[in-house]
mmCIF file with all atom_site columns, C-alpha atoms in Angstrom:
data_model
loop_
_atom_site.group_PDB
_atom_site.id
_atom_site.type_symbol
_atom_site.label_atom_id
_atom_site.label_alt_id
_atom_site.label_comp_id
_atom_site.label_asym_id
_atom_site.label_entity_id
_atom_site.label_seq_id
_atom_site.pdbx_PDB_ins_code
_atom_site.Cartn_x
_atom_site.Cartn_y
_atom_site.Cartn_z
_atom_site.occupancy
_atom_site.B_iso_or_equiv
_atom_site.pdbx_formal_charge
_atom_site.auth_seq_id
_atom_site.auth_comp_id
_atom_site.auth_asym_id
_atom_site.auth_atom_id
_atom_site.pdbx_PDB_model_num
ATOM 1   C CA . MET A 1 1   ? 83.295  48.654 22.357 1.00 0.00 ? 1   MET A CA 1
ATOM 2   C CA . ARG A 1 2   ? 79.603  48.176 23.733 1.00 0.00 ? 2   ARG A CA 1
ATOM 3   C CA . PRO A 1 3   ? 77.309  46.135 21.282 1.00 0.00 ? 3   PRO A CA 1
ATOM 4   C CA . VAL A 1 4   ? 74.114  48.276 20.680 1.00 0.00 ? 4   VAL A CA 1
ATOM 5   C CA . ASP A 1 5   ? 70.639  47.747 19.363 1.00 0.00 ? 5   ASP A CA 1
ATOM 6   C CA . LYS A 1 6   ? 69.188  51.003 18.167 1.00 0.00 ? 6   LYS A CA 1
ATOM 7   C CA . GLY A 1 7   ? 65.985  49.296 16.855 1.00 0.00 ? 7   GLY A CA 1
ATOM 8   C CA . THR A 1 8   ? 64.004  50.318 13.725 1.00 0.00 ? 8   THR A CA 1
ATOM 9   C CA . ASN A 1 9   ? 62.495  53.595 13.054 1.00 0.00 ? 9   ASN A CA 1
ATOM 10  C CA . ALA A 1 10  ? 59.967  54.636 10.576 1.00 0.00 ? 10  ALA A CA 1
ATOM 11  C CA . THR A 1 11  ? 60.607  58.391 10.912 1.00 0.00 ? 11  THR A CA 1
ATOM 12  C CA . VAL A 1 12  ? 61.329  60.049 7.604  1.00 0.00 ? 12  VAL A CA 1
ATOM 13  C CA . PHE A 1 13  ? 64.227  62.481 8.368  1.00 0.00 ? 13  PHE A CA 1
ATOM 14  C CA . GLN A 1 14  ? 64.530  65.623 6.216  1.00 0.00 ? 14  GLN A CA 1
ATOM 15  C CA . GLU A 1 15  ? 67.919  65.964 7.602  1.00 0.00 ? 15  GLU A CA 1
ATOM 16  C CA . TYR A 1 16  ? 70.033  63.360 9.311  1.00 0.00 ? 16  TYR A CA 1
ATOM 17  C CA . ALA A 1 17  ? 70.706  65.684 12.387 1.00 0.00 ? 17  ALA A CA 1
ATOM 18  C CA . GLN A 1 18  ? 67.220  65.213 13.273 1.00 0.00 ? 18  GLN A CA 1
ATOM 19  C CA . ALA A 1 19  ? 67.871  61.566 14.071 1.00 0.00 ? 19  ALA A CA 1
ATOM 20  C CA . LYS A 1 20  ? 70.125  62.714 17.037 1.00 0.00 ? 20  LYS A CA 1
ATOM 21  C CA . GLY A 1 21  ? 67.152  62.803 19.600 1.00 0.00 ? 21  GLY A CA 1
ATOM 22  C CA . ASP A 1 22  ? 66.052  59.163 18.640 1.00 0.00 ? 22  ASP A CA 1
ATOM 23  C CA . LEU A 1 23  ? 69.525  57.857 18.946 1.00 0.00 ? 23  LEU A CA 1
ATOM 24  C CA . LEU A 1 24  ? 70.312  59.568 22.199 1.00 0.00 ? 24  LEU A CA 1
ATOM 25  C CA . ASP A 1 25  ? 66.851  58.042 23.570 1.00 0.00 ? 25  ASP A CA 1
ATOM 26  C CA . ARG A 1 26  ? 67.848  54.603 22.477 1.00 0.00 ? 26  ARG A CA 1
ATOM 27  C CA . LEU A 1 27  ? 71.616  54.467 22.994 1.00 0.00 ? 27  LEU A CA 1
ATOM 28  C CA . GLY A 1 28  ? 72.227  57.043 25.786 1.00 0.00 ? 28  GLY A CA 1
ATOM 29  C CA . ALA A 1 29  ? 74.723  59.973 25.432 1.00 0.00 ? 29  ALA A CA 1
ATOM 30  C CA . TYR A 1 30  ? 77.698  57.866 24.761 1.00 0.00 ? 30  TYR A CA 1
ATOM 31  C CA . CYS A 1 31  ? 80.002  57.666 21.901 1.00 0.00 ? 31  CYS A CA 1
ATOM 32  C CA . SER A 1 32  ? 79.187  54.453 19.975 1.00 0.00 ? 32  SER A CA 1
ATOM 33  C CA . TYR A 1 33  ? 83.050  53.828 19.498 1.00 0.00 ? 33  TYR A CA 1
ATOM 34  C CA . CYS A 1 34  ? 84.962  55.058 22.575 1.00 0.00 ? 34  CYS A CA 1
ATOM 35  C CA . GLU A 1 35  ? 82.189  54.876 24.961 1.00 0.00 ? 35  GLU A CA 1
ATOM 36  C CA . ARG A 1 36  ? 82.823  58.429 26.624 1.00 0.00 ? 36  ARG A CA 1
ATOM 37  C CA . PRO A 1 37  ? 79.592  60.565 27.568 1.00 0.00 ? 37  PRO A CA 1
ATOM 38  C CA . CYS A 1 38  ? 80.070  63.774 25.573 1.00 0.00 ? 38  CYS A CA 1
ATOM 39  C CA . ASP A 1 39  ? 78.553  66.008 23.037 1.00 0.00 ? 39  ASP A CA 1
ATOM 40  C CA . LEU A 1 40  ? 77.914  63.849 20.259 1.00 0.00 ? 40  LEU A CA 1
ATOM 41  C CA . ALA A 1 41  ? 76.951  63.970 16.395 1.00 0.00 ? 41  ALA A CA 1
ATOM 42  C CA . VAL A 1 42  ? 74.950  61.669 14.146 1.00 0.00 ? 42  VAL A CA 1
ATOM 43  C CA . GLU A 1 43  ? 77.618  59.379 12.392 1.00 0.00 ? 43  GLU A CA 1
ATOM 44  C CA . HIS A 1 44  ? 77.300  57.735 9.259  1.00 0.00 ? 44  HIS A CA 1
ATOM 45  C CA . ILE A 1 45  ? 78.673  54.370 9.325  1.00 0.00 ? 45  ILE A CA 1
ATOM 46  C CA . VAL A 1 46  ? 78.747  54.154 5.585  1.00 0.00 ? 46  VAL A CA 1
ATOM 47  C CA . PRO A 1 47  ? 80.207  57.596 4.494  1.00 0.00 ? 47  PRO A CA 1
ATOM 48  C CA . LYS A 1 48  ? 77.646  59.885 3.234  1.00 0.00 ? 48  LYS A CA 1
ATOM 49  C CA . ALA A 1 49  ? 80.170  61.560 0.758  1.00 0.00 ? 49  ALA A CA 1
ATOM 50  C CA . LYS A 1 50  ? 80.791  58.166 -1.060 1.00 0.00 ? 50  LYS A CA 1
ATOM 51  C CA . TYR A 1 51  ? 77.310  56.887 -0.621 1.00 0.00 ? 51  TYR A CA 1
ATOM 52  C CA . PRO A 1 52  ? 74.718  59.844 -0.627 1.00 0.00 ? 52  PRO A CA 1
ATOM 53  C CA . GLU A 1 53  ? 71.698  57.399 -1.006 1.00 0.00 ? 53  GLU A CA 1
ATOM 54  C CA . ARG A 1 54  ? 72.527  56.406 2.698  1.00 0.00 ? 54  ARG A CA 1
ATOM 55  C CA . LEU A 1 55  ? 72.443  60.015 3.923  1.00 0.00 ? 55  LEU A CA 1
ATOM 56  C CA . LEU A 1 56  ? 69.117  59.697 5.686  1.00 0.00 ? 56  LEU A CA 1
ATOM 57  C CA . ASP A 1 57  ? 69.039  56.004 6.511  1.00 0.00 ? 57  ASP A CA 1
ATOM 58  C CA . TRP A 1 58  ? 68.484  55.192 10.081 1.00 0.00 ? 58  TRP A CA 1
ATOM 59  C CA . LEU A 1 59  ? 70.110  51.789 9.654  1.00 0.00 ? 59  LEU A CA 1
ATOM 60  C CA . ASN A 1 60  ? 73.383  53.824 8.704  1.00 0.00 ? 60  ASN A CA 1
ATOM 61  C CA . PHE A 1 61  ? 73.402  56.054 11.894 1.00 0.00 ? 61  PHE A CA 1
ATOM 62  C CA . LEU A 1 62  ? 75.196  55.845 15.289 1.00 0.00 ? 62  LEU A CA 1
ATOM 63  C CA . LEU A 1 63  ? 76.576  58.511 17.518 1.00 0.00 ? 63  LEU A CA 1
ATOM 64  C CA . ALA A 1 64  ? 80.065  59.596 17.665 1.00 0.00 ? 64  ALA A CA 1
ATOM 65  C CA . CYS A 1 65  ? 82.531  62.079 19.393 1.00 0.00 ? 65  CYS A CA 1
ATOM 66  C CA . VAL A 1 66  ? 84.602  64.686 17.633 1.00 0.00 ? 66  VAL A CA 1
ATOM 67  C CA . ASN A 1 67  ? 87.580  62.671 17.943 1.00 0.00 ? 67  ASN A CA 1
ATOM 68  C CA . CYS A 1 68  ? 86.019  59.268 16.646 1.00 0.00 ? 68  CYS A CA 1
ATOM 69  C CA . ASN A 1 69  ? 84.141  61.126 14.018 1.00 0.00 ? 69  ASN A CA 1
ATOM 70  C CA . GLY A 1 70  ? 87.111  63.142 12.953 1.00 0.00 ? 70  GLY A CA 1
ATOM 71  C CA . ILE A 1 71  ? 89.566  60.299 12.555 1.00 0.00 ? 71  ILE A CA 1
ATOM 72  C CA . LYS A 1 72  ? 86.985  58.034 10.804 1.00 0.00 ? 72  LYS A CA 1
ATOM 73  C CA . THR A 1 73  ? 86.202  60.909 8.342  1.00 0.00 ? 73  THR A CA 1
ATOM 74  C CA . ASP A 1 74  ? 84.762  59.472 5.055  1.00 0.00 ? 74  ASP A CA 1
ATOM 75  C CA . LYS A 1 75  ? 86.865  56.211 4.677  1.00 0.00 ? 75  LYS A CA 1
ATOM 76  C CA . ASP A 1 76  ? 84.941  53.938 2.709  1.00 0.00 ? 76  ASP A CA 1
ATOM 77  C CA . THR A 1 77  ? 83.623  51.107 5.244  1.00 0.00 ? 77  THR A CA 1
ATOM 78  C CA . LEU A 1 78  ? 82.145  49.073 2.596  1.00 0.00 ? 78  LEU A CA 1
ATOM 79  C CA . ALA A 1 79  ? 85.515  48.440 0.828  1.00 0.00 ? 79  ALA A CA 1
ATOM 80  C CA . GLU A 1 80  ? 86.900  46.147 3.714  1.00 0.00 ? 80  GLU A CA 1
ATOM 81  C CA . ARG A 1 81  ? 85.283  44.379 6.690  1.00 0.00 ? 81  ARG A CA 1
ATOM 82  C CA . TYR A 1 82  ? 84.876  46.304 9.934  1.00 0.00 ? 82  TYR A CA 1
ATOM 83  C CA . LEU A 1 83  ? 83.135  45.421 13.106 1.00 0.00 ? 83  LEU A CA 1
ATOM 84  C CA . PHE A 1 84  ? 80.654  48.104 14.021 1.00 0.00 ? 84  PHE A CA 1
ATOM 85  C CA . PRO A 1 85  ? 78.601  47.857 17.342 1.00 0.00 ? 85  PRO A CA 1
ATOM 86  C CA . ASP A 1 86  ? 75.193  47.674 15.952 1.00 0.00 ? 86  ASP A CA 1
ATOM 87  C CA . GLU A 1 87  ? 76.053  44.767 13.864 1.00 0.00 ? 87  GLU A CA 1
ATOM 88  C CA . ALA A 1 88  ? 78.834  42.685 15.449 1.00 0.00 ? 88  ALA A CA 1
ATOM 89  C CA . ASN A 1 89  ? 79.405  41.537 18.936 1.00 0.00 ? 89  ASN A CA 1
ATOM 90  C CA . THR A 1 90  ? 81.989  44.068 19.699 1.00 0.00 ? 90  THR A CA 1
ATOM 91  C CA . ALA A 1 91  ? 82.193  43.283 23.466 1.00 0.00 ? 91  ALA A CA 1
ATOM 92  C CA . HIS A 1 92  ? 83.803  39.956 22.221 1.00 0.00 ? 92  HIS A CA 1
ATOM 93  C CA . ALA A 1 93  ? 85.990  41.700 19.410 1.00 0.00 ? 93  ALA A CA 1
ATOM 94  C CA . PHE A 1 94  ? 88.031  43.989 21.605 1.00 0.00 ? 94  PHE A CA 1
ATOM 95  C CA . VAL A 1 95  ? 89.658  43.654 25.421 1.00 0.00 ? 95  VAL A CA 1
ATOM 96  C CA . TYR A 1 96  ? 90.237  46.404 27.582 1.00 0.00 ? 96  TYR A CA 1
ATOM 97  C CA . GLY A 1 97  ? 93.393  46.596 29.776 1.00 0.00 ? 97  GLY A CA 1
ATOM 98  C CA . GLN A 1 98  ? 94.674  48.342 33.134 1.00 0.00 ? 98  GLN A CA 1
ATOM 99  C CA . ASP A 1 99  ? 97.062  50.176 31.141 1.00 0.00 ? 99  ASP A CA 1
ATOM 100 C CA . GLY A 1 100 ? 93.994  52.074 29.396 1.00 0.00 ? 100 GLY A CA 1
ATOM 101 C CA . ARG A 1 101 ? 94.538  50.441 26.047 1.00 0.00 ? 101 ARG A CA 1
ATOM 102 C CA . VAL A 1 102 ? 91.844  48.957 23.821 1.00 0.00 ? 102 VAL A CA 1
ATOM 103 C CA . ARG A 1 103 ? 93.330  45.671 21.943 1.00 0.00 ? 103 ARG A CA 1
ATOM 104 C CA . SER A 1 104 ? 91.558  43.222 19.484 1.00 0.00 ? 104 SER A CA 1
ATOM 105 C CA . ASN A 1 105 ? 90.897  39.949 21.045 1.00 0.00 ? 105 ASN A CA 1
ATOM 106 C CA . PRO A 1 106 ? 93.755  37.510 20.296 1.00 0.00 ? 106 PRO A CA 1
ATOM 107 C CA . ASN A 1 107 ? 91.320  34.713 20.372 1.00 0.00 ? 107 ASN A CA 1
ATOM 108 C CA . LEU A 1 108 ? 89.343  35.707 17.472 1.00 0.00 ? 108 LEU A CA 1
ATOM 109 C CA . ALA A 1 109 ? 89.652  33.879 14.113 1.00 0.00 ? 109 ALA A CA 1
ATOM 110 C CA . ALA A 1 110 ? 92.219  35.392 11.683 1.00 0.00 ? 110 ALA A CA 1
ATOM 111 C CA . ASP A 1 111 ? 89.836  37.165 9.510  1.00 0.00 ? 111 ASP A CA 1
ATOM 112 C CA . GLU A 1 112 ? 87.763  38.458 12.495 1.00 0.00 ? 112 GLU A CA 1
ATOM 113 C CA . LEU A 1 113 ? 91.180  39.742 14.227 1.00 0.00 ? 113 LEU A CA 1
ATOM 114 C CA . ALA A 1 114 ? 91.926  41.755 10.931 1.00 0.00 ? 114 ALA A CA 1
ATOM 115 C CA . ALA A 1 115 ? 88.639  43.129 10.914 1.00 0.00 ? 115 ALA A CA 1
ATOM 116 C CA . ALA A 1 116 ? 88.924  44.207 14.653 1.00 0.00 ? 116 ALA A CA 1
ATOM 117 C CA . GLN A 1 117 ? 92.396  45.789 14.221 1.00 0.00 ? 117 GLN A CA 1
ATOM 118 C CA . ARG A 1 118 ? 91.011  47.542 11.240 1.00 0.00 ? 118 ARG A CA 1
ATOM 119 C CA . THR A 1 119 ? 88.057  48.947 13.272 1.00 0.00 ? 119 THR A CA 1
ATOM 120 C CA . LEU A 1 120 ? 90.213  50.129 16.046 1.00 0.00 ? 120 LEU A CA 1
ATOM 121 C CA . GLU A 1 121 ? 92.534  51.893 13.431 1.00 0.00 ? 121 GLU A CA 1
ATOM 122 C CA . LEU A 1 122 ? 89.325  53.378 11.835 1.00 0.00 ? 122 LEU A CA 1
ATOM 123 C CA . VAL A 1 123 ? 88.520  55.496 14.764 1.00 0.00 ? 123 VAL A CA 1
ATOM 124 C CA . GLY A 1 124 ? 91.859  55.633 16.517 1.00 0.00 ? 124 GLY A CA 1
ATOM 125 C CA . LEU A 1 125 ? 90.992  53.664 19.545 1.00 0.00 ? 125 LEU A CA 1
ATOM 126 C CA . ASP A 1 126 ? 94.511  52.065 19.267 1.00 0.00 ? 126 ASP A CA 1
ATOM 127 C CA . ARG A 1 127 ? 96.062  55.452 19.962 1.00 0.00 ? 127 ARG A CA 1
ATOM 128 C CA . VAL A 1 128 ? 98.011  56.120 23.219 1.00 0.00 ? 128 VAL A CA 1
ATOM 129 C CA . PRO A 1 129 ? 99.081  59.667 24.426 1.00 0.00 ? 129 PRO A CA 1
ATOM 130 C CA . ARG A 1 130 ? 101.584 61.647 22.409 1.00 0.00 ? 130 ARG A CA 1
ATOM 131 C CA . LEU A 1 131 ? 104.939 62.047 23.691 1.00 0.00 ? 131 LEU A CA 1
ATOM 132 C CA . ASP A 1 132 ? 105.151 65.800 22.702 1.00 0.00 ? 132 ASP A CA 1
ATOM 133 C CA . GLY A 1 133 ? 102.612 66.877 25.154 1.00 0.00 ? 133 GLY A CA 1
ATOM 134 C CA . ARG A 1 134 ? 99.911  67.555 22.657 1.00 0.00 ? 134 ARG A CA 1
ATOM 135 C CA . ARG A 1 135 ? 96.412  66.981 24.049 1.00 0.00 ? 135 ARG A CA 1
ATOM 136 C CA . SER A 1 136 ? 94.088  67.050 21.168 1.00 0.00 ? 136 SER A CA 1
ATOM 137 C CA . ASP A 1 137 ? 92.891  63.499 21.782 1.00 0.00 ? 137 ASP A CA 1
ATOM 138 C CA . MET A 1 138 ? 92.264  62.758 25.469 1.00 0.00 ? 138 MET A CA 1
ATOM 139 C CA . ARG A 1 139 ? 90.248  59.530 24.964 1.00 0.00 ? 139 ARG A CA 1
ATOM 140 C CA . TRP A 1 140 ? 93.002  57.265 26.384 1.00 0.00 ? 140 TRP A CA 1
ATOM 141 C CA . GLN A 1 141 ? 93.414  59.518 29.720 1.00 0.00 ? 141 GLN A CA 1
ATOM 142 C CA . TRP A 1 142 ? 89.523  59.590 30.228 1.00 0.00 ? 142 TRP A CA 1
ATOM 143 C CA . ARG A 1 143 ? 89.421  55.703 29.824 1.00 0.00 ? 143 ARG A CA 1
ATOM 144 C CA . ASP A 1 144 ? 92.265  55.310 32.106 1.00 0.00 ? 144 ASP A CA 1
ATOM 145 C CA . GLU A 1 145 ? 90.361  57.641 34.745 1.00 0.00 ? 145 GLU A CA 1
ATOM 146 C CA . ALA A 1 146 ? 87.204  55.636 34.388 1.00 0.00 ? 146 ALA A CA 1
ATOM 147 C CA . TRP A 1 147 ? 89.345  52.471 35.120 1.00 0.00 ? 147 TRP A CA 1
ATOM 148 C CA . ARG A 1 148 ? 90.735  53.863 38.180 1.00 0.00 ? 148 ARG A CA 1
ATOM 149 C CA . ILE A 1 149 ? 87.337  54.907 39.382 1.00 0.00 ? 149 ILE A CA 1
ATOM 150 C CA . ALA A 1 150 ? 85.786  51.585 38.689 1.00 0.00 ? 150 ALA A CA 1
ATOM 151 C CA . GLU A 1 151 ? 88.714  49.805 40.476 1.00 0.00 ? 151 GLU A CA 1
ATOM 152 C CA . ILE A 1 152 ? 88.087  51.746 43.573 1.00 0.00 ? 152 ILE A CA 1
ATOM 153 C CA . SER A 1 153 ? 84.503  51.286 43.383 1.00 0.00 ? 153 SER A CA 1
ATOM 154 C CA . ARG A 1 154 ? 85.200  47.444 43.227 1.00 0.00 ? 154 ARG A CA 1
ATOM 155 C CA . ASP A 1 155 ? 87.378  47.599 46.063 1.00 0.00 ? 155 ASP A CA 1
ATOM 156 C CA . GLN A 1 156 ? 84.918  49.541 48.319 1.00 0.00 ? 156 GLN A CA 1
ATOM 157 C CA . LEU A 1 157 ? 82.260  46.926 47.104 1.00 0.00 ? 157 LEU A CA 1
ATOM 158 C CA . THR A 1 158 ? 84.619  44.084 48.417 1.00 0.00 ? 158 THR A CA 1
ATOM 159 C CA . ARG A 1 159 ? 84.704  45.822 51.927 1.00 0.00 ? 159 ARG A CA 1
ATOM 160 C CA . ASN A 1 160 ? 80.971  46.659 52.050 1.00 0.00 ? 160 ASN A CA 1
ATOM 161 C CA . PRO A 1 161 ? 78.833  44.505 49.790 1.00 0.00 ? 161 PRO A CA 1
ATOM 162 C CA . SER A 1 162 ? 75.752  46.688 50.471 1.00 0.00 ? 162 SER A CA 1
ATOM 163 C CA . GLU A 1 163 ? 72.952  47.003 48.058 1.00 0.00 ? 163 GLU A CA 1
ATOM 164 C CA . GLU A 1 164 ? 73.123  50.800 48.735 1.00 0.00 ? 164 GLU A CA 1
ATOM 165 C CA . LEU A 1 165 ? 76.819  50.674 47.511 1.00 0.00 ? 165 LEU A CA 1
ATOM 166 C CA . ARG A 1 166 ? 75.811  48.695 44.445 1.00 0.00 ? 166 ARG A CA 1
ATOM 167 C CA . GLN A 1 167 ? 73.130  51.131 43.469 1.00 0.00 ? 167 GLN A CA 1
ATOM 168 C CA . GLN A 1 168 ? 75.670  54.026 43.836 1.00 0.00 ? 168 GLN A CA 1
ATOM 169 C CA . ILE A 1 169 ? 78.279  51.979 41.795 1.00 0.00 ? 169 ILE A CA 1
ATOM 170 C CA . THR A 1 170 ? 75.754  51.618 39.072 1.00 0.00 ? 170 THR A CA 1
ATOM 171 C CA . PHE A 1 171 ? 75.094  55.225 39.103 1.00 0.00 ? 171 PHE A CA 1
ATOM 172 C CA . THR A 1 172 ? 78.576  56.135 38.875 1.00 0.00 ? 172 THR A CA 1
ATOM 173 C CA . ALA A 1 173 ? 79.227  53.771 35.981 1.00 0.00 ? 173 ALA A CA 1
ATOM 174 C CA . LYS A 1 174 ? 76.162  55.507 34.250 1.00 0.00 ? 174 LYS A CA 1
ATOM 175 C CA . LYS A 1 175 ? 77.618  59.023 34.768 1.00 0.00 ? 175 LYS A CA 1
ATOM 176 C CA . THR A 1 176 ? 81.181  58.059 33.932 1.00 0.00 ? 176 THR A CA 1
ATOM 177 C CA . GLY A 1 177 ? 80.525  56.144 30.803 1.00 0.00 ? 177 GLY A CA 1
ATOM 178 C CA . PHE A 1 178 ? 82.986  53.709 29.255 1.00 0.00 ? 178 PHE A CA 1
ATOM 179 C CA . PHE A 1 179 ? 80.720  50.739 29.461 1.00 0.00 ? 179 PHE A CA 1
ATOM 180 C CA . SER A 1 180 ? 83.468  48.252 28.630 1.00 0.00 ? 180 SER A CA 1
ATOM 181 C CA . VAL A 1 181 ? 85.842  49.234 31.289 1.00 0.00 ? 181 VAL A CA 1
ATOM 182 C CA . TRP A 1 182 ? 83.111  48.788 34.079 1.00 0.00 ? 182 TRP A CA 1
ATOM 183 C CA . MET A 1 183 ? 82.198  45.381 32.629 1.00 0.00 ? 183 MET A CA 1
ATOM 184 C CA . THR A 1 184 ? 85.942  44.463 32.716 1.00 0.00 ? 184 THR A CA 1
ATOM 185 C CA . VAL A 1 185 ? 86.730  45.756 36.144 1.00 0.00 ? 185 VAL A CA 1
ATOM 186 C CA . PHE A 1 186 ? 83.588  43.874 37.630 1.00 0.00 ? 186 PHE A CA 1
ATOM 187 C CA . SER A 1 187 ? 84.161  40.780 35.329 1.00 0.00 ? 187 SER A CA 1
ATOM 188 C CA . GLY A 1 188 ? 84.081  38.493 38.608 1.00 0.00 ? 188 GLY A CA 1
ATOM 189 C CA . ASP A 1 189 ? 80.648  39.958 39.883 1.00 0.00 ? 189 ASP A CA 1
ATOM 190 C CA . ALA A 1 190 ? 77.612  38.701 37.845 1.00 0.00 ? 190 ALA A CA 1
ATOM 191 C CA . ASP A 1 191 ? 75.166  40.934 39.783 1.00 0.00 ? 191 ASP A CA 1
ATOM 192 C CA . MET A 1 192 ? 77.230  44.163 38.965 1.00 0.00 ? 192 MET A CA 1
ATOM 193 C CA . LYS A 1 193 ? 77.498  43.076 35.453 1.00 0.00 ? 193 LYS A CA 1
ATOM 194 C CA . ARG A 1 194 ? 73.846  42.654 35.170 1.00 0.00 ? 194 ARG A CA 1
ATOM 195 C CA . ARG A 1 195 ? 73.223  46.233 36.735 1.00 0.00 ? 195 ARG A CA 1
ATOM 196 C CA . ILE A 1 196 ? 75.474  47.668 34.329 1.00 0.00 ? 196 ILE A CA 1
ATOM 197 C CA . LEU A 1 197 ? 73.932  46.230 31.438 1.00 0.00 ? 197 LEU A CA 1
ATOM 198 C CA . ASP A 1 198 ? 70.694  47.530 32.445 1.00 0.00 ? 198 ASP A CA 1
ATOM 199 C CA . THR A 1 199 ? 71.805  50.868 33.304 1.00 0.00 ? 199 THR A CA 1
ATOM 200 C CA . PHE A 1 200 ? 73.338  51.668 29.945 1.00 0.00 ? 200 PHE A CA 1
ATOM 201 C CA . PRO A 1 201 ? 70.377  51.978 27.320 1.00 0.00 ? 201 PRO A CA 1
ATOM 202 C CA . GLY A 1 202 ? 70.446  50.451 24.082 1.00 0.00 ? 202 GLY A CA 1
ATOM 203 C CA . THR A 1 203 ? 73.035  47.696 24.995 1.00 0.00 ? 203 THR A CA 1
ATOM 204 C CA . ARG A 1 204 ? 72.412  44.651 22.821 1.00 0.00 ? 204 ARG A CA 1
ATOM 205 C CA . ARG A 1 205 ? 71.715  42.032 25.680 1.00 0.00 ? 205 ARG A CA 1
ATOM 206 C CA . ALA A 1 206 ? 71.769  39.073 23.085 1.00 0.00 ? 206 ALA A CA 1
ATOM 207 C CA . CYS A 1 207 ? 75.553  39.563 23.277 1.00 0.00 ? 207 CYS A CA 1
ATOM 208 C CA . PHE A 1 208 ? 75.671  38.469 26.890 1.00 0.00 ? 208 PHE A CA 1
ATOM 209 C CA . ASP A 1 209 ? 74.451  35.537 28.729 1.00 0.00 ? 209 ASP A CA 1
ATOM 210 C CA . ASP A 1 210 ? 72.175  35.688 32.026 1.00 0.00 ? 210 ASP A CA 1
ATOM 211 C CA . ASP A 1 211 ? 75.294  36.297 34.105 1.00 0.00 ? 211 ASP A CA 1
ATOM 212 C CA . GLY A 1 212 ? 76.521  39.233 32.069 1.00 0.00 ? 212 GLY A CA 1
ATOM 213 C CA . CYS A 1 213 ? 79.293  37.245 30.537 1.00 0.00 ? 213 CYS A CA 1
ATOM 214 C CA . CYS A 1 214 ? 80.060  38.174 26.893 1.00 0.00 ? 214 CYS A CA 1
ATOM 215 C CA . ARG A 1 215 ? 79.182  35.305 24.487 1.00 0.00 ? 215 ARG A CA 1
ATOM 216 C CA . PRO A 1 216 ? 82.185  34.169 22.627 1.00 0.00 ? 216 PRO A CA 1
ATOM 217 C CA . THR A 1 217 ? 80.976  34.921 19.094 1.00 0.00 ? 217 THR A CA 1
ATOM 218 C CA . ILE A 1 218 ? 81.391  37.826 16.794 1.00 0.00 ? 218 ILE A CA 1
ATOM 219 C CA . MET A 1 219 ? 78.042  37.467 14.897 1.00 0.00 ? 219 MET A CA 1
ATOM 220 C CA . ILE A 1 220 ? 74.950  37.210 17.059 1.00 0.00 ? 220 ILE A CA 1
#
């Protein structure tokens, strides 16, 4: 899950939907949870139904797709600890696998591991394709497809390590989305990791070192 920095915003919003443009400008058109590029809604980290005083609070806004937003619903996120991408180093909290799965980082401390797993369940990122063939939630498949595209791009770059191809791969990553997939597949290429970090707007750079490696701590 890409850690983000949306910055401050002095705008006094009359409706929370008015914040969408500013969020898109600062974070890009990617779901703050599953990272896919799609049509997005303003998401309240702390549920507006339970905490109406946070209805128009910029610090309470992220962007979410229909799946992540629908699964999260109005769960009370103040009742237990969660790891949200605008507060925690979520790049360290979760690991992405070749099988398309998102898992909690097993190297976390016990309390952090519990919070990471709770966060995955909150928005359903621990889900896998249904066996009955229903396809209401395609996030796993789209993530898996992004992984295959990233692997092909990496293999092409190995055969042809040109500047032109690096630029093309960076453009493809931005269009494809799934920041964490690209960072994982290109984990051995510091130059590509820096380019990927630069091409996704709003990525919290403090969570990564100069070589694009994720810093091994949750709170930064």
